[in-house]
XYZ file of C-alpha atoms in Angstrom:
738
model
C 112.274 -0.342 -26.438
C 115.393 -2.552 -25.991
C 114.808 -6.268 -26.059
C 116.168 -8.797 -24.329
C 117.158 -11.967 -25.639
C 117.590 -15.271 -23.571
C 121.150 -15.385 -23.483
C 120.727 -11.620 -20.892
C 118.561 -13.627 -18.525
C 120.599 -14.644 -15.638
C 118.765 -17.468 -13.725
C 118.117 -17.439 -10.140
C 117.288 -20.831 -8.277
C 114.285 -20.660 -6.246
C 114.204 -19.929 -2.719
C 113.974 -22.670 -0.645
C 110.676 -22.720 0.568
C 110.297 -21.874 4.457
C 107.878 -24.235 6.235
C 105.850 -21.245 8.584
C 103.606 -22.693 10.949
C 100.333 -20.500 10.911
C 97.854 -20.235 13.999
C 93.927 -19.706 14.031
C 92.762 -17.808 17.053
C 90.158 -15.889 17.916
C 89.606 -12.304 19.205
C 87.482 -11.537 22.153
C 85.330 -8.841 21.361
C 82.527 -9.801 24.089
C 85.029 -7.417 26.575
C 85.217 -4.779 24.013
C 81.493 -4.583 24.069
C 81.046 -4.598 28.142
C 83.045 -1.804 28.458
C 82.401 0.117 25.520
C 78.466 -0.077 26.788
C 79.598 0.745 29.908
C 81.483 3.819 28.651
C 78.579 5.514 27.243
C 75.771 4.522 29.941
C 78.803 6.118 32.915
C 80.170 8.923 30.147
C 76.376 9.945 30.676
C 76.240 10.076 34.485
C 78.989 11.569 34.883
C 78.227 14.786 32.901
C 74.892 14.590 34.170
C 76.862 14.554 37.730
C 79.074 18.140 36.741
C 75.825 19.905 34.225
C 74.210 19.156 37.919
C 76.676 20.852 39.928
C 77.167 23.757 37.233
C 73.390 24.276 38.504
C 74.133 24.395 41.304
C 76.504 27.481 41.376
C 73.701 29.570 39.140
C 70.843 27.838 41.605
C 72.098 27.651 44.580
C 69.191 27.928 46.799
C 67.275 25.949 44.736
C 69.137 22.831 43.651
C 71.014 22.647 47.245
C 69.057 19.596 47.767
C 71.950 18.801 51.174
C 73.234 16.852 52.006
C 73.547 14.220 49.424
C 73.312 16.244 46.712
C 75.542 19.550 47.842
C 78.235 20.860 45.617
C 80.927 19.351 47.977
C 79.566 16.715 48.180
C 79.263 15.848 43.884
C 81.680 17.953 42.619
C 83.823 14.898 43.829
C 81.558 12.371 42.092
C 81.363 14.631 38.696
C 84.999 14.286 38.580
C 85.358 10.414 39.946
C 82.437 9.597 37.214
C 84.227 11.369 34.039
C 88.241 9.936 35.572
C 88.052 6.335 36.268
C 84.175 5.546 34.502
C 84.483 7.444 32.000
C 87.184 7.507 30.749
C 89.213 4.779 32.288
C 86.436 1.558 30.215
C 86.827 3.740 27.037
C 90.628 3.164 27.673
C 90.162 -0.230 29.211
C 87.659 -0.477 25.314
C 90.506 0.930 23.191
C 92.941 -1.205 25.179
C 91.541 -4.512 24.888
C 90.380 -4.050 21.094
C 93.825 -2.592 19.611
C 95.920 -4.829 22.418
C 94.371 -8.209 21.123
C 95.354 -7.543 16.954
C 98.776 -5.769 17.501
C 99.834 -8.588 19.322
C 97.956 -11.290 17.073
C 96.518 -12.268 20.182
C 93.499 -13.431 22.220
C 94.166 -12.217 26.103
C 95.434 -14.108 27.839
C 92.677 -15.001 29.947
C 88.880 -14.508 29.340
C 88.287 -15.196 33.085
C 90.267 -12.242 33.997
C 89.204 -10.416 31.327
C 85.923 -10.663 33.324
C 86.921 -9.988 36.838
C 88.470 -6.541 35.298
C 85.500 -5.248 33.782
C 82.987 -6.224 36.330
C 85.465 -5.466 39.468
C 85.586 -2.335 37.549
C 82.185 -1.442 37.655
C 81.670 -2.800 40.999
C 84.537 -0.250 41.831
C 82.672 2.340 40.403
C 79.379 1.996 42.269
C 81.328 1.790 45.336
C 82.299 5.703 44.840
C 79.542 6.434 43.456
C 77.528 5.057 46.624
C 80.139 6.899 48.958
C 80.689 10.635 47.984
C 77.746 11.667 47.936
C 77.541 9.574 51.987
C 80.175 11.980 52.296
C 82.779 9.242 53.053
C 86.033 10.516 51.070
C 89.492 11.153 51.828
C 90.067 15.145 51.058
C 91.977 14.082 48.606
C 91.373 15.697 45.299
C 90.814 12.692 42.491
C 91.829 10.926 45.408
C 88.955 10.591 47.303
C 87.627 7.143 47.427
C 88.581 5.227 50.729
C 91.028 2.519 52.078
C 88.224 -0.178 51.031
C 87.908 0.995 47.712
C 91.546 1.810 47.061
C 92.817 -1.708 47.987
C 89.740 -3.463 45.235
C 91.684 -0.659 43.376
C 94.552 -1.948 43.612
C 94.045 -5.824 42.643
C 91.749 -4.971 39.213
C 94.887 -2.926 37.985
C 97.337 -5.591 38.637
C 94.469 -8.101 37.205
C 94.206 -6.128 34.148
C 97.935 -5.970 34.188
C 99.082 -9.039 34.709
C 96.102 -10.206 31.607
C 97.696 -7.608 29.572
C 101.038 -8.253 29.768
C 101.143 -12.385 29.611
C 99.223 -11.351 26.595
C 102.300 -9.302 25.268
C 104.444 -12.054 26.608
C 102.299 -14.646 24.639
C 101.881 -12.334 21.759
C 102.782 -14.134 17.859
C 103.732 -10.815 16.763
C 107.332 -10.261 18.363
C 107.720 -5.952 17.535
C 105.375 -3.925 19.825
C 104.028 -0.967 18.306
C 103.731 1.910 19.812
C 100.660 2.213 21.717
C 101.432 -0.552 22.780
C 105.008 1.396 25.107
C 102.407 4.293 26.244
C 100.295 0.953 27.638
C 102.785 -0.474 29.790
C 103.937 3.079 31.248
C 100.353 4.322 31.492
C 99.961 0.464 34.056
C 103.245 0.940 35.457
C 103.245 4.469 36.596
C 99.204 4.468 37.408
C 100.522 1.495 39.952
C 102.868 3.377 41.680
C 101.283 7.016 41.569
C 97.628 4.938 43.284
C 100.251 3.240 46.036
C 102.767 6.328 47.189
C 99.143 8.584 47.275
C 97.142 5.886 49.277
C 99.210 5.078 52.001
C 96.539 5.340 55.024
C 95.721 4.850 58.584
C 92.568 3.706 58.745
C 90.106 4.889 61.623
C 87.330 2.058 60.613
C 85.623 0.671 57.900
C 85.747 3.861 56.126
C 87.706 6.426 57.659
C 90.971 6.807 56.453
C 94.077 9.821 57.583
C 96.798 9.222 54.950
C 100.392 9.048 56.883
C 101.875 12.420 55.037
C 100.911 15.702 56.741
C 100.883 19.680 55.368
C 104.003 20.256 52.800
C 104.343 16.411 52.435
C 101.046 15.522 51.846
C 100.237 18.389 49.436
C 103.544 17.469 47.159
C 102.602 13.560 47.091
C 98.924 14.095 46.716
C 100.061 16.675 43.253
C 102.705 14.579 41.940
C 99.616 12.199 42.267
C 96.753 14.410 40.792
C 99.240 15.824 37.666
C 100.210 12.667 36.809
C 96.978 10.710 37.828
C 96.369 13.865 34.908
C 99.270 12.391 32.589
C 99.331 8.961 32.625
C 95.272 8.417 33.121
C 93.620 11.373 30.660
C 96.986 11.244 28.536
C 99.400 8.014 28.349
C 96.108 5.733 27.395
C 95.054 8.015 25.266
C 97.571 8.884 23.026
C 98.391 5.169 22.804
C 94.769 4.846 21.305
C 95.364 8.392 19.270
C 98.426 5.653 17.304
C 96.229 3.168 16.395
C 92.712 4.283 15.970
C 94.160 7.666 14.189
C 96.239 5.325 11.229
C 93.584 2.964 11.193
C 89.724 5.049 10.757
C 92.545 7.460 8.009
C 94.070 4.896 6.388
C 97.260 6.391 6.493
C 100.605 5.032 8.629
C 101.980 7.316 11.199
C 103.895 10.197 9.870
C 107.259 9.802 11.682
C 108.223 7.095 13.710
C 111.453 8.716 15.314
C 108.873 11.200 16.514
C 106.897 8.747 18.558
C 110.264 7.722 19.993
C 111.080 11.119 21.423
C 107.554 11.320 22.705
C 107.079 8.467 23.952
C 110.533 8.404 26.369
C 110.773 12.705 26.943
C 107.135 12.490 27.599
C 107.557 10.578 30.549
C 110.650 11.140 31.743
C 109.399 14.860 31.926
C 105.547 14.707 33.366
C 106.204 12.964 36.542
C 108.224 15.992 37.805
C 105.769 18.637 36.814
C 103.451 18.510 39.888
C 104.336 21.361 42.318
C 103.152 23.500 39.271
C 99.935 23.141 41.066
C 101.826 24.578 44.316
C 103.365 27.489 43.594
C 103.852 30.844 45.477
C 102.323 28.098 48.397
C 104.248 27.174 52.109
C 105.956 23.907 48.496
C 110.236 25.254 49.487
C 110.928 27.285 46.629
C 113.276 24.605 45.183
C 111.002 21.727 44.622
C 108.491 24.591 42.715
C 111.458 25.785 40.953
C 111.713 21.892 39.496
C 108.363 21.713 38.883
C 108.246 25.241 36.521
C 111.418 23.896 34.593
C 109.963 20.050 34.085
C 106.336 21.303 33.337
C 107.458 24.424 30.696
C 109.925 21.197 28.891
C 106.509 19.449 28.599
C 105.288 21.574 25.319
C 108.591 20.235 23.120
C 107.327 16.294 23.282
C 103.308 17.429 23.861
C 103.059 19.193 20.663
C 105.934 16.690 19.218
C 102.997 13.971 19.679
C 99.972 16.739 18.683
C 102.051 16.913 15.238
C 102.958 13.288 14.573
C 99.390 12.547 15.013
C 98.105 15.484 12.891
C 100.572 14.803 9.947
C 99.717 11.599 9.712
C 96.626 13.100 8.139
C 98.779 14.642 5.296
C 96.785 13.502 1.837
C 93.397 12.977 3.872
C 92.236 15.867 4.085
C 89.397 15.105 1.875
C 88.143 12.765 3.977
C 88.704 13.746 7.449
C 85.576 16.577 5.908
C 83.681 13.550 4.651
C 84.182 11.498 7.710
C 83.253 11.725 10.871
C 85.402 10.056 13.258
C 88.081 11.780 12.091
C 86.541 15.206 12.586
C 85.851 13.705 16.371
C 90.049 12.738 16.076
C 90.785 15.595 14.656
C 89.118 18.527 17.175
C 90.131 15.816 19.449
C 93.903 16.077 18.970
C 93.924 19.703 18.354
C 92.356 19.882 21.998
C 94.897 18.418 23.299
C 97.014 20.561 21.996
C 95.681 23.257 23.146
C 95.365 22.000 27.122
C 99.702 20.850 26.589
C 100.437 24.824 25.313
C 98.413 26.377 27.580
C 99.556 23.676 30.533
C 102.925 24.625 30.929
C 102.285 28.269 29.631
C 99.780 28.049 32.865
C 103.283 26.957 35.153
C 104.874 30.318 35.008
C 104.999 32.482 38.064
C 103.168 35.371 36.885
C 100.689 33.439 34.673
C 100.105 30.654 37.515
C 99.725 34.025 40.093
C 96.347 35.028 38.164
C 95.448 32.005 36.952
C 95.416 29.938 40.081
C 92.648 29.319 42.898
C 90.524 31.119 38.814
C 87.820 29.431 36.906
C 91.018 29.674 34.218
C 91.642 26.457 35.897
C 88.866 24.679 35.547
C 88.623 25.586 31.635
C 92.218 24.655 30.880
C 90.977 21.129 32.616
C 88.021 20.664 30.647
C 89.349 21.798 27.178
C 91.373 18.644 27.982
C 88.896 16.417 29.664
C 85.948 17.304 26.538
C 87.936 18.200 23.533
C 90.864 15.353 24.262
C 89.660 12.780 26.415
C 85.553 12.939 25.015
C 86.002 13.671 21.481
C 88.470 11.192 20.621
C 86.294 8.270 22.779
C 83.205 9.300 20.474
C 85.348 8.976 17.908
C 86.711 5.546 19.094
C 82.757 4.849 19.524
C 81.499 5.250 16.610
C 84.586 3.327 14.632
C 84.579 0.202 16.615
C 81.209 -0.171 17.081
C 79.429 -0.677 13.727
C 83.018 -3.088 13.537
C 82.585 -5.338 15.824
C 78.624 -5.505 15.157
C 78.818 -6.566 11.496
C 76.543 -3.151 10.558
C 76.448 0.213 8.836
C 76.399 3.248 11.718
C 72.899 3.720 12.374
C 73.160 7.314 11.208
C 76.213 9.512 9.846
C 73.930 12.598 9.810
C 73.329 11.940 13.818
C 76.790 11.512 14.271
C 77.596 15.045 12.894
C 75.088 16.222 14.911
C 76.895 15.193 17.719
C 80.233 16.456 16.358
C 78.760 19.888 16.282
C 76.334 19.873 19.612
C 80.603 18.670 21.256
C 82.465 21.054 19.073
C 80.282 24.111 20.172
C 79.485 22.940 23.935
C 83.062 22.657 24.384
C 83.492 26.587 23.232
C 80.604 27.432 25.464
C 81.344 25.816 28.393
C 85.059 27.082 28.012
C 85.802 30.469 26.569
C 83.537 31.815 29.626
C 85.528 30.088 31.943
C 88.394 31.803 30.558
C 87.070 35.093 31.035
C 85.362 34.344 34.309
C 89.146 33.093 35.287
C 90.412 36.587 34.741
C 88.410 38.698 35.934
C 87.962 36.737 38.634
C 92.672 37.622 39.389
C 91.757 41.364 38.054
C 88.943 41.570 41.032
C 91.023 40.040 43.392
C 93.984 41.999 43.166
C 92.289 45.478 42.817
C 92.639 48.451 45.289
C 91.372 51.522 45.261
C 93.566 54.923 44.303
C 93.546 55.228 48.956
C 94.731 51.323 48.776
C 91.634 49.806 50.354
C 90.327 46.324 48.183
C 87.898 47.342 45.626
C 85.966 44.661 45.823
C 84.832 42.437 48.150
C 84.721 38.592 47.522
C 81.313 38.479 47.579
C 81.421 41.401 44.581
C 83.228 39.059 42.677
C 80.587 36.172 43.707
C 77.792 37.798 42.011
C 79.415 38.879 39.158
C 80.590 35.454 38.254
C 76.666 34.488 37.666
C 76.245 35.119 34.375
C 79.291 33.659 33.134
C 78.541 30.064 35.172
C 75.314 30.085 33.561
C 76.923 30.486 29.847
C 78.964 27.320 31.308
C 75.853 25.605 32.314
C 74.538 25.979 29.372
C 78.119 24.867 27.047
C 77.942 21.383 29.467
C 73.759 20.991 27.911
C 74.909 21.150 24.729
C 78.103 18.678 25.306
C 75.540 16.099 26.436
C 72.949 16.369 24.067
C 75.411 15.227 21.625
C 75.996 12.699 24.151
C 72.288 11.617 23.992
C 72.126 11.512 20.333
C 75.392 9.406 20.260
C 73.657 6.652 23.097
C 70.804 6.536 20.719
C 72.650 6.225 17.394
C 74.759 3.681 18.354
C 71.612 1.609 20.267
C 69.634 1.743 17.059
C 73.864 0.379 15.536
C 73.382 -2.370 18.380
C 70.117 -3.365 16.725
C 70.468 -3.831 13.769
C 73.650 -5.783 13.081
C 74.992 -8.977 15.683
C 78.017 -9.617 17.617
C 80.751 -10.888 16.080
C 81.649 -12.524 19.959
C 84.955 -14.544 18.637
C 86.757 -13.256 15.518
C 88.351 -14.953 13.886
C 91.921 -14.654 13.120
C 95.416 -16.475 11.778
C 99.174 -15.559 11.724
C 102.464 -17.529 12.356
C 103.760 -18.305 16.020
C 106.090 -16.002 17.202
C 109.388 -17.093 15.378
C 112.068 -17.578 18.768
C 114.931 -16.752 16.346
C 115.578 -12.773 14.991
C 117.601 -11.692 12.410
C 118.201 -8.114 12.593
C 117.926 -6.141 9.251
C 120.195 -4.177 8.106
C 120.129 -0.914 9.214
C 117.112 -0.792 11.391
C 116.693 1.696 14.308
C 118.733 0.823 17.957
C 115.572 1.365 18.813
C 113.770 -1.953 17.574
C 115.820 -4.320 20.264
C 113.273 -2.625 23.268
C 110.582 -2.592 21.012
C 111.260 -6.379 21.066
C 111.824 -7.061 24.779
C 108.128 -6.097 26.536
C 110.378 -7.188 29.928
C 113.438 -4.316 30.137
C 110.647 -1.912 28.804
C 109.063 -2.066 31.788
C 111.332 -1.828 33.749
C 113.190 1.229 31.656
C 109.573 2.888 32.062
C 109.318 2.558 35.578
C 113.173 4.224 36.283
C 112.358 6.739 33.764
C 108.924 7.590 36.057
C 110.813 7.182 39.445
C 113.521 9.588 39.175
C 110.993 12.852 38.871
C 109.626 11.953 41.724
C 112.589 10.585 44.491
C 114.167 13.941 43.549
C 111.469 15.720 44.595
C 110.154 13.882 47.258
C 113.243 12.179 49.152
C 114.703 16.111 50.256
C 111.168 17.112 51.348
C 110.987 13.939 53.154
C 114.525 13.772 55.035
C 115.470 17.686 55.218
C 113.741 19.003 57.887
C 114.739 22.876 56.926
C 112.649 21.876 54.563
C 109.473 22.625 56.590
C 110.886 24.020 59.145
C 108.689 24.146 62.643
C 106.490 26.626 64.637
C 106.568 26.356 68.055
C 103.267 28.114 68.375
C 101.622 25.628 66.484
C 99.457 23.040 68.488
C 97.365 19.436 68.232
C 93.840 19.874 66.920
C 91.157 20.109 70.305
C 89.082 16.817 69.632
C 86.320 18.584 69.017
C 88.453 20.571 66.255
C 89.080 17.884 64.801
C 86.335 15.861 64.738
C 84.463 19.382 63.033
C 87.431 19.093 60.722
C 86.673 15.579 59.503
C 82.593 17.507 58.658
C 84.354 20.089 57.083
C 86.808 17.108 54.446
C 83.512 14.476 54.495
C 81.344 18.281 53.412
C 84.079 18.665 50.888
C 84.200 22.973 50.988
C 87.935 21.986 50.112
C 86.387 21.627 46.196
C 85.288 26.025 47.599
C 87.888 27.149 49.365
C 91.063 27.230 49.944
C 93.716 27.684 53.305
C 96.590 29.025 52.134
C 97.702 33.062 51.978
C 100.026 33.301 48.825
C 102.547 36.222 49.696
C 100.831 39.020 47.685
C 99.585 42.885 48.900
C 96.189 41.637 47.684
C 95.787 38.188 49.688
C 97.375 39.336 52.480
C 95.105 42.342 52.825
C 92.329 40.537 51.688
C 93.265 37.025 54.468
C 96.000 38.053 56.342
C 99.987 36.881 57.557
C 100.986 34.359 53.926
C 101.096 30.956 55.034
C 104.418 29.542 56.131
C 104.705 25.266 55.661
C 105.125 24.943 59.398
C 101.379 25.884 60.179
C 100.597 22.741 58.916
C 102.431 19.581 60.507
C 99.389 18.584 61.964
C 97.288 18.059 59.826
C 95.809 15.094 57.442
C 95.189 15.380 55.029
C 96.530 18.968 54.395
C 93.971 21.903 53.031
C 95.105 23.784 50.504
C 92.847 23.567 48.377
C 92.659 24.317 44.252
C 90.053 26.815 43.703
C 88.552 29.936 45.806
C 84.955 29.952 44.812
C 84.475 30.964 47.838
C 87.201 32.818 50.167
C 90.003 31.215 51.177
C 90.047 29.973 55.334
C 93.641 29.971 56.059
C 92.665 33.064 58.384
C 89.623 32.916 59.089
C 89.853 32.450 63.000
C 91.251 35.619 63.865
C 93.090 39.652 62.867
C 89.804 41.038 60.975
C 88.595 37.504 59.262
C 87.091 36.675 62.713
C 83.213 36.010 63.149
C 81.405 35.471 66.538
C 79.940 31.901 66.531
C 76.652 33.272 65.926
C 77.409 35.152 62.105
C 79.313 31.602 61.882
C 75.971 29.242 62.696
C 73.270 31.576 60.996
C 75.739 31.097 57.874
C 75.759 27.815 57.752
C 72.469 27.073 58.539
C 71.009 29.809 55.571
C 73.799 31.644 53.782
C 72.212 33.692 51.013
C 70.798 35.615 54.651
C 73.899 36.665 56.153
C 75.648 36.998 52.388
C 73.288 38.131 49.623
C 74.684 36.883 46.596
C 76.645 33.771 48.281
C 76.579 29.927 46.216
C 77.358 28.930 48.578
C 75.122 25.591 49.993
C 72.971 24.997 53.224
C 74.641 23.607 55.730
C 71.268 23.528 58.045
C 71.551 19.778 58.962
C 74.003 19.700 60.996
C 72.474 21.799 63.326
C 69.605 18.504 64.131
C 72.580 16.112 63.662
C 74.324 14.769 66.285
C 77.951 14.885 66.577
C 79.193 10.757 67.164
C 81.649 11.100 69.395
C 82.172 7.453 69.877
C 84.772 7.549 67.484
C 87.182 10.250 68.849
C 89.550 7.998 70.821
C 89.937 5.869 68.235
C 90.915 9.510 65.785
C 93.111 10.839 68.588
C 95.390 7.228 68.472
C 95.748 7.657 65.140
C 96.787 11.180 65.222
C 99.149 10.075 67.009
C 100.420 6.550 65.540
C 101.035 9.488 63.010
C 103.726 11.635 64.668
C 100.828 14.356 66.396
C 101.979 15.312 70.130
C 98.511 14.079 72.646
C 100.241 12.582 75.338
C 99.574 8.935 75.886
C 96.328 8.082 76.972
C 93.909 11.227 76.611
C 92.295 9.578 74.327
C 90.432 8.412 77.742
C 89.422 12.105 79.011
C 89.006 13.468 74.380
C 85.752 13.285 74.793
C 85.888 15.259 78.145
C 87.324 18.462 76.379
C 85.693 17.947 73.856
C 82.017 18.842 75.925
C 83.399 21.208 77.603
C 84.999 23.542 75.059
C 81.029 22.414 72.886
C 79.605 23.556 75.570
C 81.628 27.207 75.470
C 80.320 27.789 72.289
C 76.357 26.286 73.102
C 76.423 29.619 75.428
C 77.464 31.391 73.102
C 75.070 30.955 70.420
C 72.389 31.304 73.828
C 73.258 34.627 74.455
C 71.604 35.701 70.928
C 68.936 33.444 71.598
C 70.309 30.339 69.416
C 69.539 27.073 71.464
C 71.019 24.475 70.079
C 72.133 21.267 71.936
C 76.243 21.222 72.664
C 76.600 17.846 70.905
C 75.232 18.908 67.442
C 77.671 18.218 64.114
C 77.652 22.460 63.718
C 79.026 22.931 66.903
C 82.195 20.874 66.579
C 82.454 22.545 62.876
C 81.975 25.953 64.453
C 85.017 24.800 66.597
C 87.048 24.254 63.764
C 86.619 27.554 61.747
C 87.206 29.176 64.730
C 90.367 27.925 65.107
C 91.745 28.097 61.767
C 94.713 30.744 61.793
C 94.947 31.547 65.855
C 98.469 29.478 65.729
C 100.446 32.245 64.029
C 99.117 34.998 65.830
C 96.195 37.638 66.878
C 96.206 39.951 63.623
C 97.387 39.989 60.194
C 100.367 41.021 58.936
C 101.498 41.616 55.479
C 103.923 39.755 53.855
C 107.721 41.227 53.309
C 108.893 43.166 50.472
C 111.170 41.254 48.885
C 110.189 42.085 45.548
C 107.907 38.832 44.464
C 105.761 39.083 47.268
C 103.798 41.929 48.587
C 104.360 45.259 49.834
C 104.591 46.033 53.945
C 101.344 47.719 54.319
């Protein structure tokens, strides 16, 4: 070894000591604990509701405990409980834990944190009360009525204000990638909620959306798809970018890939909503935009998945031993599967098969159970032992939960994929003589074994959740909460010198306000391009002279249809396929829906389409509808529809009729000025006619009952465009003429 002589040593004077002021502070773990407990509690509630409605399709006559527990009322409760209660609390749990540590700051206001927590829980309780009682807007994932919408807005602002002021007062200059996703979630969800919730109140718990028909459908699925994007995806990606590296003790695989992932995802996602409306009455140019941007979403989505999985490079031995990482790996894999399938389902050829079937239900639950559920469980197992300063009570129970959850997802999703493909195949099959091979009811009865397997998978999954709750309760009891966790960090230095070779994106990562503004601009572009022409260019929605406003009785019946959640099982949109025009009648056109507040196109056919229920081969007598609503299985053997016999005894509230007529006129429905004063006279006359028809068949029911109004609405459907069903024209993509 070469020896260094003293004269070769270069003496460098010591660098001057820079006095860096260090500040002591405390992280707030109480708010993290509160949201963690709420996450587990509402997860159990939401999933039990899901299991119950799944079993209702297996045992419809036994479990349809109407009206409050009917499928149409409980299914929105299930979706809202899982999305906004379980996942929502999971988001805030992760936010409050990670944000404080990434910013080296306590939340700006403990009081705002508490208001956020209790306000959010009260909103959930309000939803849990109002939805089973039938108070709903009839718009999927946005069913809550206007007072609750206002409360959501207020609490969301409270959350955002607390978060953003904390960011502004941070001690850590650099904004880590997770915070980019947190900011994007806050601003985009605010825009989505406000735009989709513009409604005209009729009473304290009743409103009509200001949009109608095609425009309402576009706004709803712009909101609906992006609620998935910016409530179920972007915040959880932020949690992934924080908790996965923490659990694996590895840095994120690629900083540059995270930049591409973030900006590409938030720009592309906002355009994708129209792929829920393919082959519908939505203008073709809007459908095409939805297809293009939905397919392109594959690339940033998989970029994020790859970034997550490759973060675990060199740590796979640890994955085999660490149950938290097992949950996270399955979650990221499910995210990859769902974000591959989503772009594929947006292709018209695939969408023609999947839409309105259980295939879409399977797709949604792979994301919900796999991505959101498993990541939430992993975060709970990692986080609660730390803030309670103890070890997880039982790793064996956690591993049992992992396998119950994983197998539950498989038993849930695989039968539904099979069922969806079989539904589409059976709906479209013809006999050699050119007749439809299967009635719709035959396809329903064929699905029952798949529905039973789905319920079994759900039972497995929720049994794992019960195991988790027990494990976490025992963990909490053996520890003690570190409510205020001491920390220390240097104060934020106002002056900053750019480092040699520093990436250009670092500029915006140090500036939260420009990051917020650029994010807002990015997400507004797609929505503006799709919505502005649809609202301002009249040729996008050509009118039909024969389409008239609903009569007062039909309007009341339509509100009952929405109240009972009929839209969750029945569509009102005939697509231009030969199989659909043969089965239902003439394909749907944009001008038919100009007076529909809200639209009722639906997204799932557990029952048949009803767009042409009042005309042609679909038309049934008032007596048939009465008996079918009273006891569906007595009329349609094998039906999974719940009974609505309570409508026979319940008196229709006609005191609301004048207010509803005036509200509709304000929204542009051409009721004559002052018509509200004679509306109930017309209502009673039409109701008497239906009651008289029923008496001819020895059914004596007063004309003032709710069932009369619902029959009136069902008999109206499709009558505006003609008396007989017609096949779609032949143009290569739609139905052949008969």
